[in-house]
C-alpha cells in the first residue's frame, strides 16, 4: 500500500541563510521565514524542509553542527523556531529539519572530548594511528584533501568524508547511536513533523583494515534509529539523502513495511552531466540517458518504495541555467517545462527556494566572490594544478553550489528585498526583473504556473498512484510519458529543447477541458488544444480516457 501521508505532499526547501533576513544583518533567519508564511501558504506547499539551523561555526553553512540542541544564534532562538512551527501549522504547513548525523563540526563538544580521550567520548569518532609517520590508507575527501587528518592533541588521525572540519561520527559506538536518537526525539516533541537525514548512506562503515562504507551496517543503524525515535510516530515524514543509492537499495530503504525511511533522494539523474564531479568540467546533458533512467526508476520503484523528486537544491547550480535556457523568452518556458516534467513523476516533488520564480546562476567573475567551502577548496586544488584564474572561475561558475545560495529575490528594492543590510553573498543582478513582487500578480508568471501545478498535483490522484509508461523513448529531447490506473490516464509532454515536434494523432487531447495545465496559454483554448505541433520547451499535462484513444485507433 502506498503511504497515504505522502499523497498530497509538495515539499519546499528553504536555505535559511538566503531566504529572508528579519534584522538586517545580511543573514536570513527564522523570523524572516515566518514573515513569509503567507507567501508559502499561497504557493500551496505542505512542508518546509529547512537546511540545518543548529549551532555551527559555518565552515559548511550549518552542515557542520556544533550542538544539535541549540539554534544557530544567527538564525534566532528556540522560541523563534517554536513560533515558526506554530505559524506554519496555522496554515497547514509542517516543518522538516535537516539532521546531519554522518559527522559533526570539529567544534562539537563530543569531538573536543574525544580528542582529549575523555570517557565516554573516546570512540565517538573514527581514530587511527599513522603508518610509518604517514596517514592511514584512504581516499580523497569530497571537499578535497585526504580523508585522514592528524590531530595534535590526540596524536592520531581522524576520518572525514567531507571537509577536514567535519569529522565523521563513529556509528559502531552504541552511545553515539543513542545520543542521536535522543536528538530526533527532542525535536519531535517540539512539533517537528519531518526529517531529512543528510548523507545518510555514509553512516555505516567497516573500520578495518580500511574504512569503507557498508550498506548492511547503514541499514542496521537506521533501523535502530527508527525504532528508537521517529518510528514511534507514523505521521512523521523522513527522507534520506542517499548519494550512492541505486534502485535496489532505494527499494530496501523505503520498503513500505520493512524500510527505514519514507523516501530517498537518489542522484542518478542529477549526476548525468558530471556537475561537481572530478574535474568540474560540465558535460552535455544526455536526454536519452535521462529517459532510460527515469523509466528504470519509475517502473522499478512503483509500489515497492518511494523517492523525492528534485532538479535543484542547495547543492547544485540553478535548474533553469543547467537544464533549461536563460535566453529571454525561454526562461519562463523552459523553467515551467522542467517543473511540469518533474511534477508528473511518481514520488514527492521538492521545490528549491527561488526555482518557482526562475532564479538562475550568478554571473561570477572572480574567485573571491565565492563563499562555499567546497568551491574554495576546489579553486585551491585547480590553482595547484596550474590552472589560470579565468579557467578556475569558469569551472566554479558552472558547478558551484553558491549559484543556488544567492539571496532570494523578493522585489526590485535594494538587495532584492532580502535584507536592508549587505547580504552575506551577493544578490544576482537579474533581481530587477526576476522577483516575487513582479510575478505574484501576473497570471502568466512562473510563480503562478507553479501555484497551479501544485494545486493540480494535490487534486488529481493519478499523480500519486498512477503507474508509469514512457512514450516515444527514442526521441532525443521530447519527454512524453503516461501515468495510468484502471481506465484513466494522464499524459505529460515536456519538450526539453527548442526543436519542434509533431505528436501522433492517437495521443492528441480530445477536449480542451482535459488539459490540466499548459505553459503555452493557447494550448488550453478551443482552437489549439489538439494541435499536434509541439513548440520549443512546450509542456502540458492532460487526461486522455481509454475510450477516446480506442475510438481513434479504429
Ligand atoms: O557523493 C556526494 C559528493 O559529491 C554527494 O552525493 C554527497 O552525498 C552530498 O554532497 C552530501 O551533501 C550533504 O552533505 C554535505 C553538505 O555539504 C551538503 O550541503 C549536504 O546536502 C556535508 O554535510
Ligand atoms: Ca538576520
Coordinates of C-alpha atoms and ligand atoms in Angstrom, one line a residue:
X1 CA 0.0 0.0 0.0
X2 CA 1.3 3.4 -0.9
X3 CA 1.8 5.6 2.2
X4 CA -1.3 7.8 2.4
X5 CA 0.6 10.5 4.3
X6 CA 2.6 11.2 1.1
X7 CA -0.4 11.6 -1.2
X8 CA -0.6 15.4 -1.2
X9 CA 2.8 16.4 -0.2
X10 CA 4.7 19.1 -2.1
X11 CA 7.9 20.0 -0.1
X12 CA 9.6 23.3 -0.3
X13 CA 13.3 23.5 0.6
X14 CA 14.5 26.6 2.4
X15 CA 18.1 27.6 2.7
X16 CA 17.6 29.9 5.8
X17 CA 20.7 32.0 5.3
X18 CA 19.4 33.1 2.0
X19 CA 15.7 33.2 2.3
X20 CA 14.7 36.4 4.2
X21 CA 16.6 38.5 6.7
X22 CA 14.4 40.0 9.5
X23 CA 17.0 42.0 11.4
X24 CA 19.2 43.4 8.6
X25 CA 22.5 41.7 9.5
X26 CA 22.6 40.3 6.0
X27 CA 21.8 36.8 7.0
X28 CA 18.4 35.2 6.5
X29 CA 16.8 33.9 9.7
X30 CA 13.8 32.1 11.3
X31 CA 11.8 35.2 11.8
X32 CA 12.4 36.1 8.2
X33 CA 10.9 32.7 7.1
X34 CA 7.9 33.3 9.4
X35 CA 7.3 36.7 7.9
X36 CA 6.8 35.0 4.5
X37 CA 4.4 32.3 5.7
X38 CA 1.6 33.9 3.7
X39 CA 3.7 33.6 0.6
X40 CA 4.4 29.9 1.3
X41 CA 0.8 29.2 2.0
X42 CA -0.3 30.9 -1.2
X43 CA 2.2 28.8 -3.1
X44 CA 0.4 25.8 -1.7
X45 CA 3.4 23.8 -0.4
X46 CA 2.7 21.4 2.5
X47 CA 6.0 21.1 4.2
X48 CA 9.1 23.2 4.6
X49 CA 12.5 21.5 4.7
X50 CA 14.9 23.8 6.4
X51 CA 18.6 23.1 5.8
X52 CA 20.5 22.9 9.1
X53 CA 19.6 25.6 11.6
X54 CA 21.7 24.3 14.5
X55 CA 24.6 25.9 16.2
X56 CA 27.6 25.8 13.8
X57 CA 30.8 27.5 13.0
X58 CA 29.5 27.6 9.4
X59 CA 32.5 26.1 7.8
X60 CA 29.9 24.3 5.6
X61 CA 27.0 26.6 6.3
X62 CA 25.4 24.6 9.1
X63 CA 26.3 21.1 7.7
X64 CA 28.9 21.2 10.5
X65 CA 26.9 21.1 13.6
X66 CA 28.5 22.0 16.9
X67 CA 25.4 21.5 19.0
X68 CA 22.2 19.6 18.0
X69 CA 20.1 21.2 20.7
X70 CA 20.9 24.8 20.1
X71 CA 19.7 27.0 17.3
X72 CA 22.4 29.0 15.5
X73 CA 22.1 32.4 17.0
X74 CA 22.4 34.0 13.6
X75 CA 19.1 32.3 12.7
X76 CA 17.3 33.2 16.0
X77 CA 16.4 31.3 19.1
X78 CA 14.5 28.2 20.1
X79 CA 11.4 30.3 20.8
X80 CA 11.7 31.7 17.2
X81 CA 11.6 28.2 15.9
X82 CA 8.5 27.4 18.1
X83 CA 6.8 30.5 16.7
X84 CA 7.7 29.4 13.2
X85 CA 6.3 26.0 13.8
X86 CA 3.1 27.4 15.1
X87 CA 2.7 29.9 12.3
X88 CA 3.3 27.2 9.8
X89 CA 0.8 24.9 11.5
X90 CA -1.8 27.6 11.4
X91 CA -1.5 27.4 7.6
X92 CA -1.4 23.6 7.5
X93 CA 2.2 23.6 6.7
X94 CA 4.7 21.4 8.7
X95 CA 8.4 21.7 9.3
X96 CA 11.1 19.2 8.3
X97 CA 14.6 19.6 9.9
X98 CA 17.9 18.5 8.4
X99 CA 19.8 16.1 10.6
X100 CA 23.5 16.0 9.8
X101 CA 24.4 12.7 11.5
X102 CA 27.3 11.4 9.5
X103 CA 29.6 13.9 11.0
X104 CA 29.7 16.9 13.4
X105 CA 31.7 20.1 13.4
X106 CA 35.2 19.7 14.9
X107 CA 33.9 22.3 17.4
X108 CA 31.3 19.9 18.8
X109 CA 31.8 19.2 22.4
X110 CA 31.9 15.4 21.6
X111 CA 34.8 15.9 19.3
X112 CA 36.7 18.1 21.7
X113 CA 36.3 15.4 24.4
X114 CA 37.1 12.7 22.0
X115 CA 40.4 14.4 21.1
X116 CA 41.2 14.5 24.8
X117 CA 40.3 10.8 25.1
X118 CA 37.7 11.7 27.7
X119 CA 35.3 8.9 28.7
X120 CA 32.7 8.1 27.3
X121 CA 33.6 10.1 24.1
X122 CA 36.8 8.3 23.3
X123 CA 35.4 6.4 20.4
X124 CA 32.8 8.8 19.3
X125 CA 34.8 9.4 16.1
X126 CA 37.0 7.3 13.9
X127 CA 40.6 7.4 15.1
X128 CA 43.6 5.6 13.8
X129 CA 47.4 5.7 14.3
X130 CA 49.6 6.8 11.4
X131 CA 51.6 4.3 9.4
X132 CA 55.3 5.0 9.4
X133 CA 54.6 8.6 10.2
X134 CA 52.1 9.0 7.5
X135 CA 48.3 9.0 7.3
X136 CA 46.5 5.6 7.2
X137 CA 45.4 4.5 3.7
X138 CA 42.5 6.5 2.4
X139 CA 40.8 8.3 -0.4
X140 CA 40.4 11.9 -1.2
X141 CA 37.7 13.6 0.9
X142 CA 34.7 15.0 -1.0
X143 CA 35.7 18.6 -0.3
X144 CA 39.3 18.0 -1.2
X145 CA 42.3 16.8 0.8
X146 CA 42.9 13.4 2.3
X147 CA 40.1 11.7 4.4
X148 CA 42.5 11.4 7.3
X149 CA 43.5 14.4 9.3
X150 CA 46.1 14.5 12.0
X151 CA 45.1 15.8 15.4
X152 CA 47.8 17.4 17.5
X153 CA 46.2 16.8 20.8
X154 CA 45.3 13.1 20.5
X155 CA 48.3 12.4 18.2
X156 CA 46.1 10.3 16.0
X157 CA 44.4 10.7 12.7
X158 CA 40.6 11.1 12.4
X159 CA 38.4 10.2 9.4
X160 CA 36.3 12.8 7.5
X161 CA 34.2 12.1 4.4
X162 CA 33.7 15.8 3.7
X163 CA 35.8 18.7 4.9
X164 CA 38.6 18.3 7.5
X165 CA 36.5 20.3 9.9
X166 CA 33.6 17.7 9.6
X167 CA 34.9 14.6 11.5
X168 CA 32.8 11.5 10.9
X169 CA 30.9 10.1 13.9
X170 CA 31.6 6.5 14.7
X171 CA 28.2 4.8 14.5
X172 CA 29.6 1.5 15.7
X173 CA 29.7 3.0 19.1
X174 CA 26.3 2.3 20.7
X175 CA 26.3 5.5 22.8
X176 CA 26.6 7.6 19.6
X177 CA 23.5 5.9 18.2
X178 CA 21.6 6.5 21.4
X179 CA 22.6 10.2 21.6
X180 CA 21.4 10.8 18.0
X181 CA 18.1 9.1 18.6
X182 CA 17.7 11.4 21.7
X183 CA 18.3 14.4 19.4
X184 CA 15.5 13.3 17.0
X185 CA 13.1 12.7 19.9
X186 CA 13.8 16.2 21.3
X187 CA 12.8 17.9 18.0
X188 CA 9.7 15.7 17.6
X189 CA 8.5 16.9 21.0
X190 CA 8.8 20.4 19.7
X191 CA 6.4 19.7 16.9
X192 CA 8.8 19.0 14.1
X193 CA 7.0 16.7 11.6
X194 CA 9.7 15.7 9.2
X195 CA 13.4 14.9 9.0
X196 CA 15.9 14.9 6.2
X197 CA 18.9 12.8 7.0
X198 CA 22.0 14.2 5.5
X199 CA 24.5 12.0 3.7
X200 CA 22.9 9.1 5.5
X201 CA 24.3 6.3 3.3
X202 CA 27.8 7.1 4.7
X203 CA 27.0 6.3 8.3
X204 CA 27.6 2.5 8.1
X205 CA 31.3 1.9 7.9
X206 CA 33.6 -1.1 8.3
X207 CA 36.5 0.3 10.1
X208 CA 39.2 -2.3 9.5
X209 CA 41.5 -2.9 7.8
X210 CA 40.5 0.2 5.9
X211 CA 37.5 2.5 6.4
X212 CA 34.8 1.6 3.9
X213 CA 31.1 2.4 3.7
X214 CA 29.0 -0.7 4.4
X215 CA 25.3 -0.7 3.4
X216 CA 24.3 -3.5 5.7
X217 CA 25.6 -1.5 8.6
X218 CA 23.8 1.6 7.4
X219 CA 20.5 -0.3 7.3
X220 CA 21.2 -1.8 10.7
X221 CA 21.9 1.6 12.3
X222 CA 19.0 3.3 10.6
X223 CA 16.6 0.6 11.7
X224 CA 17.7 1.1 15.2
X225 CA 17.3 4.9 14.9
X226 CA 13.8 4.5 13.5
X227 CA 12.8 2.1 16.3
X228 CA 14.1 4.4 19.0
X229 CA 12.8 7.7 17.5
X230 CA 10.7 8.6 14.5
X231 CA 9.3 5.1 14.0
X232 CA 7.2 5.6 17.1
X233 CA 5.0 8.2 15.3
X234 CA 3.9 7.1 11.9
X235 CA 2.8 10.6 10.8
X236 CA 6.4 11.7 10.7
X237 CA 7.9 12.0 7.2
X238 CA 11.5 11.1 6.6
X239 CA 13.8 11.4 3.6
X240 CA 17.3 10.1 3.3
X241 CA 19.9 11.8 1.2
X242 CA 21.4 8.7 -0.3
X243 CA 24.1 9.8 -2.7
X244 CA 25.1 6.3 -3.7
X245 CA 21.7 4.6 -3.7
X246 CA 20.7 2.5 -6.8
X247 CA 17.2 1.2 -7.4
X248 CA 17.7 -1.9 -5.4
X249 CA 19.0 -0.2 -2.3
X250 CA 16.3 2.6 -2.6
X251 CA 13.7 -0.1 -2.5
X252 CA 15.2 -1.5 0.6
X253 CA 15.4 1.9 2.3
X254 CA 11.8 2.7 1.5
X255 CA 10.0 -0.6 1.5
X256 CA 6.5 0.2 2.9
X257 CA 6.8 -2.5 5.5
X258 CA 10.4 -3.0 6.4
X259 CA 12.1 0.2 5.1
X260 CA 13.8 2.7 7.4
X261 CA 12.7 5.8 5.6
X262 CA 9.6 7.1 3.8
X263 CA 11.7 8.2 0.8
X264 CA 15.2 8.7 -0.5
X265 CA 16.8 11.2 -2.8
X266 CA 18.7 9.3 -5.5
X267 CA 21.3 11.2 -7.5
X268 CA 21.5 9.3 -10.8
X269 CA 19.5 12.0 -12.7
X270 CA 21.5 14.8 -11.1
X271 CA 24.9 13.3 -11.9
X272 CA 24.3 12.8 -15.6
X273 CA 26.2 16.0 -16.7
X274 CA 29.1 15.5 -14.3
X275 CA 28.4 18.6 -12.3
X276 CA 30.6 18.8 -9.2
X277 CA 32.5 15.7 -10.1
X278 CA 36.1 15.0 -10.9
X279 CA 37.5 17.9 -13.0
X280 CA 34.4 20.2 -12.6
X281 CA 34.0 20.4 -16.4
X282 CA 30.4 20.4 -17.1
X283 CA 29.3 17.9 -19.8
X284 CA 26.4 17.8 -22.2
X285 CA 23.2 16.7 -20.5
X286 CA 22.2 13.4 -22.2
X287 CA 18.4 13.3 -22.5
X288 CA 18.2 9.8 -23.8
X289 CA 20.2 8.6 -20.8
X290 CA 17.9 10.6 -18.6
X291 CA 14.9 8.9 -20.2
X292 CA 16.3 5.5 -19.7
X293 CA 17.0 6.3 -16.0
X294 CA 13.6 7.8 -15.4
X295 CA 11.9 4.7 -17.0
X296 CA 14.1 2.4 -14.9
X297 CA 13.4 4.2 -11.6
X298 CA 9.7 5.0 -12.2
X299 CA 8.9 1.4 -13.1
X300 CA 11.2 -0.2 -10.6
X301 CA 10.2 1.7 -7.5
X302 CA 6.4 1.8 -8.1
X303 CA 4.5 0.0 -5.3
X304 CA 7.8 -1.0 -3.8
X305 CA 9.2 2.2 -2.5
X306 CA 9.2 5.9 -2.9
X307 CA 11.6 8.8 -3.7
X308 CA 11.8 12.5 -3.5
X309 CA 11.9 14.2 -6.9
X310 CA 14.0 17.2 -7.4
X311 CA 16.0 19.0 -10.1
X312 CA 17.6 21.6 -7.9
X313 CA 18.8 22.0 -4.3
X314 CA 21.3 24.0 -2.3
X315 CA 24.0 21.6 -3.7
X316 CA 23.6 22.3 -7.4
X317 CA 23.6 25.1 -9.9
X318 CA 20.2 26.6 -10.7
X319 CA 18.0 24.2 -12.7
X320 CA 17.0 26.8 -15.3
X321 CA 20.6 27.5 -16.1
X322 CA 21.6 23.9 -16.0
X323 CA 18.8 22.1 -17.8
X324 CA 16.8 24.9 -19.4
X325 CA 17.6 28.2 -21.1
X326 CA 18.0 31.6 -19.7
X327 CA 17.6 33.2 -23.2
X328 CA 14.9 35.8 -22.9
X329 CA 11.6 34.2 -23.9
X330 CA 12.8 30.8 -22.9
X331 CA 13.3 31.4 -19.2
X332 CA 9.7 31.0 -18.4
X333 CA 9.0 28.3 -20.9
X334 CA 12.0 26.1 -20.0
X335 CA 11.6 26.6 -16.3
X336 CA 7.9 25.7 -16.4
X337 CA 8.6 22.8 -18.6
X338 CA 11.1 21.4 -16.2
X339 CA 8.7 21.8 -13.3
X340 CA 5.9 20.1 -15.3
X341 CA 8.2 17.2 -16.2
X342 CA 9.1 16.7 -12.5
X343 CA 5.7 17.1 -11.0
X344 CA 4.3 14.5 -13.4
X345 CA 6.5 11.8 -12.0
X346 CA 5.8 9.4 -9.1
X347 CA 7.4 10.4 -5.9
X348 CA 7.2 13.5 -3.8
X349 CA 8.1 16.7 -5.6
X350 CA 10.5 19.1 -4.0
X351 CA 10.9 22.8 -4.9
X352 CA 14.1 24.5 -4.0
X353 CA 13.6 28.2 -3.0
X354 CA 13.6 30.6 -5.9
X355 CA 13.2 28.0 -8.6
X356 CA 9.5 28.9 -8.5
X357 CA 10.4 32.4 -9.8
X358 CA 13.1 31.3 -12.2
X359 CA 16.2 32.3 -10.2
X360 CA 19.3 31.4 -12.2
X361 CA 23.1 31.1 -11.9
X362 CA 25.1 34.1 -10.8
X363 CA 27.4 35.8 -13.3
X364 CA 30.6 35.1 -11.4
X365 CA 33.8 36.9 -12.3
X366 CA 36.3 36.3 -9.5
X367 CA 37.2 33.5 -7.1
X368 CA 36.8 35.9 -4.2
X369 CA 33.1 36.2 -4.8
X370 CA 32.5 32.6 -3.8
X371 CA 31.8 31.5 -0.2
X372 CA 31.2 27.8 -0.4
X373 CA 33.9 25.7 1.2
X374 CA 33.7 23.1 -1.5
X375 CA 34.1 25.7 -4.3
X376 CA 37.0 27.3 -2.5
X377 CA 38.7 24.0 -1.8
X378 CA 38.4 23.1 -5.4
X379 CA 39.7 26.5 -6.5
X380 CA 42.8 25.9 -4.4
X381 CA 43.2 22.5 -5.9
X382 CA 42.9 23.8 -9.5
X383 CA 45.4 26.6 -8.8
X384 CA 47.8 24.0 -7.6
X385 CA 47.3 22.1 -10.8
X386 CA 48.4 25.3 -12.6
X387 CA 45.1 26.5 -14.0
X388 CA 44.7 30.2 -14.6
X389 CA 42.2 32.4 -12.7
X390 CA 39.9 32.6 -15.7
X391 CA 39.6 28.9 -16.2
X392 CA 39.1 28.4 -12.4
X393 CA 36.2 30.9 -12.3
X394 CA 34.7 29.2 -15.4
X395 CA 34.7 25.8 -13.7
X396 CA 33.4 27.2 -10.5
X397 CA 30.7 29.2 -12.3
X398 CA 29.3 26.0 -13.9
X399 CA 29.4 23.9 -10.9
X400 CA 29.4 25.9 -7.7
X401 CA 26.7 25.4 -5.1
X402 CA 26.8 29.1 -4.4
X403 CA 24.7 29.6 -7.6
X404 CA 21.8 28.3 -5.6
X405 CA 22.6 30.1 -2.4
X406 CA 22.4 33.8 -3.5
X407 CA 19.7 35.7 -1.6
X408 CA 16.1 35.1 -2.5
X409 CA 14.7 37.8 -4.8
X410 CA 11.6 39.2 -3.2
X411 CA 11.4 42.6 -5.0
X412 CA 13.3 45.1 -7.1
X413 CA 14.3 47.1 -4.0
X414 CA 17.9 47.2 -2.9
X415 CA 19.3 43.8 -2.1
X416 CA 16.2 42.3 -3.8
X417 CA 14.2 42.9 -0.6
X418 CA 16.1 40.1 1.1
X419 CA 17.6 42.5 3.7
X420 CA 18.3 46.2 4.3
X421 CA 21.9 45.3 5.1
X422 CA 24.6 43.9 2.8
X423 CA 23.8 40.2 2.2
X424 CA 26.4 37.6 3.1
X425 CA 26.5 36.5 -0.5
X426 CA 25.9 38.8 -3.5
X427 CA 22.4 39.2 -5.0
X428 CA 22.0 38.1 -8.6
X429 CA 21.9 41.3 -10.7
X430 CA 18.8 40.0 -12.5
X431 CA 16.7 40.7 -9.4
X432 CA 15.3 43.7 -11.1
X433 CA 13.3 41.5 -13.4
X434 CA 13.3 38.2 -11.6
X435 CA 11.5 38.7 -8.3
X436 CA 8.3 37.7 -6.4
X437 CA 6.8 41.2 -6.4
X438 CA 6.8 41.3 -10.2
X439 CA 5.4 37.8 -10.6
X440 CA 2.9 37.5 -7.9
X441 CA 0.1 39.4 -9.6
X442 CA 1.0 38.4 -13.1
X443 CA -1.2 35.5 -14.1
X444 CA 1.3 34.4 -16.8
X445 CA 4.3 34.3 -14.5
X446 CA 6.3 31.2 -13.5
X447 CA 5.2 31.7 -9.9
X448 CA 1.6 31.4 -10.8
X449 CA 2.3 28.5 -13.0
X450 CA 3.9 26.7 -10.0
X451 CA 0.8 27.6 -7.9
X452 CA -1.5 25.9 -10.5
X453 CA 0.9 22.9 -10.8
X454 CA 0.9 22.4 -7.1
X455 CA -2.8 22.6 -7.0
X456 CA -3.4 20.0 -9.7
X457 CA -0.8 17.8 -8.2
X458 CA -2.8 17.7 -5.0
X459 CA -6.2 17.3 -6.7
X460 CA -5.5 14.6 -9.3
X461 CA -4.9 11.3 -7.8
X462 CA -3.1 9.8 -10.8
X463 CA -0.1 11.8 -9.9
X464 CA 0.1 9.8 -6.7
X465 CA -1.0 6.3 -7.6
X466 CA -0.8 6.1 -11.4
X467 CA 1.6 3.6 -13.0
X468 CA 4.2 4.9 -15.3
X469 CA 4.7 4.4 -19.0
X470 CA 7.3 6.0 -21.2
X471 CA 6.1 7.0 -24.7
X472 CA 8.4 7.8 -27.5
X473 CA 11.5 6.7 -25.6
X474 CA 13.9 7.2 -28.5
X475 CA 13.1 10.9 -29.1
X476 CA 16.2 12.8 -28.0
X477 CA 14.6 15.8 -26.5
X478 CA 10.8 15.3 -26.2
X479 CA 9.8 13.7 -22.9
X480 CA 6.4 12.1 -23.3
X481 CA 5.0 9.8 -20.6
X482 CA 1.8 8.4 -19.2
X483 CA 0.6 7.9 -15.7
X484 CA -2.3 5.4 -15.6
X485 CA -4.6 3.5 -13.4
X486 CA -7.5 1.3 -14.4
X487 CA -9.0 3.2 -17.4
X488 CA -7.8 6.6 -16.5
X489 CA -4.7 8.1 -17.9
X490 CA -2.7 11.3 -17.6
X491 CA -0.2 12.3 -20.2
X492 CA 2.8 14.6 -19.7
X493 CA 4.5 16.3 -22.6
X494 CA 7.8 18.1 -21.9
X495 CA 10.0 19.4 -24.7
X496 CA 13.5 19.8 -23.4
X497 CA 14.6 21.7 -26.4
X498 CA 13.9 24.4 -29.0
X499 CA 13.1 21.8 -31.6
X500 CA 9.6 21.3 -32.9
X501 CA 7.8 18.0 -32.9
X502 CA 4.5 16.6 -34.2
X503 CA 2.5 14.5 -31.9
X504 CA 0.8 11.4 -33.2
X505 CA -2.9 11.6 -33.7
X506 CA -3.8 8.9 -31.3
X507 CA -2.3 10.9 -28.5
X508 CA -4.0 14.2 -29.1
X509 CA -6.2 15.6 -26.4
X510 CA -9.9 15.1 -27.1
X511 CA -11.3 18.1 -25.3
X512 CA -9.9 21.4 -24.1
X513 CA -11.2 20.7 -20.6
X514 CA -8.9 17.7 -20.4
X515 CA -5.8 20.0 -20.4
X516 CA -4.9 20.3 -16.7
X517 CA -2.0 22.7 -17.2
X518 CA 0.0 24.1 -20.2
X519 CA 2.9 26.5 -20.4
X520 CA 1.7 28.0 -23.8
X521 CA -1.7 29.5 -22.8
X522 CA -3.3 28.8 -26.2
X523 CA -3.0 25.1 -25.6
X524 CA -6.0 25.1 -23.3
X525 CA -8.1 27.1 -25.7
X526 CA -10.7 25.7 -28.0
X527 CA -8.8 26.5 -31.2
X528 CA -5.5 24.9 -30.3
X529 CA -5.9 22.3 -27.6
X530 CA -5.4 19.4 -30.1
X531 CA -2.8 21.0 -32.3
X532 CA -0.2 18.2 -32.9
X533 CA 2.7 20.7 -33.2
X534 CA 4.9 20.8 -30.1
X535 CA 6.7 24.1 -29.8
X536 CA 10.1 25.0 -28.1
X537 CA 10.1 24.0 -24.5
X538 CA 6.3 23.4 -24.7
X539 CA 4.9 21.4 -21.9
X540 CA 1.4 20.3 -20.8
X541 CA -0.5 17.7 -18.9
X542 CA -3.8 16.3 -20.0
X543 CA -6.2 13.5 -19.3
X544 CA -7.0 11.1 -22.1
X545 CA -9.6 8.4 -21.5
X546 CA -9.0 5.0 -22.8
X547 CA -12.2 5.1 -24.9
X548 CA -11.2 8.2 -26.7
X549 CA -8.0 6.6 -27.7
X550 CA -9.5 3.3 -28.8
X551 CA -12.0 5.1 -31.0
X552 CA -9.2 7.0 -32.5
X553 CA -7.3 3.9 -33.3
X554 CA -10.2 2.2 -35.2
Ligands
LIG1 O1 28.6 12.0 -3.2 C1 28.4 13.1 -3.0 C2 29.5 14.1 -3.0 O2 29.8 14.6 -4.3 C3 27.1 13.6 -2.7 O3 26.1 12.8 -3.1 C4 27.0 13.8 -1.2 O4 26.2 12.9 -0.6 C5 26.4 15.1 -0.9 O5 27.3 16.1 -1.5 C6 26.2 15.3 0.5 O6 25.6 16.6 0.7 C7 25.2 16.9 2.0 O7 26.2 16.8 3.0 C8 27.3 17.7 2.8 C9 26.8 19.1 2.7 O8 27.9 20.0 2.3 C10 25.7 19.3 1.6 O9 25.3 20.6 1.6 C11 24.6 18.3 2.0 O10 23.5 18.4 1.2 C12 28.1 17.5 4.1 O11 27.3 17.7 5.2
LIG2 CA1 19.3 38.1 10.1

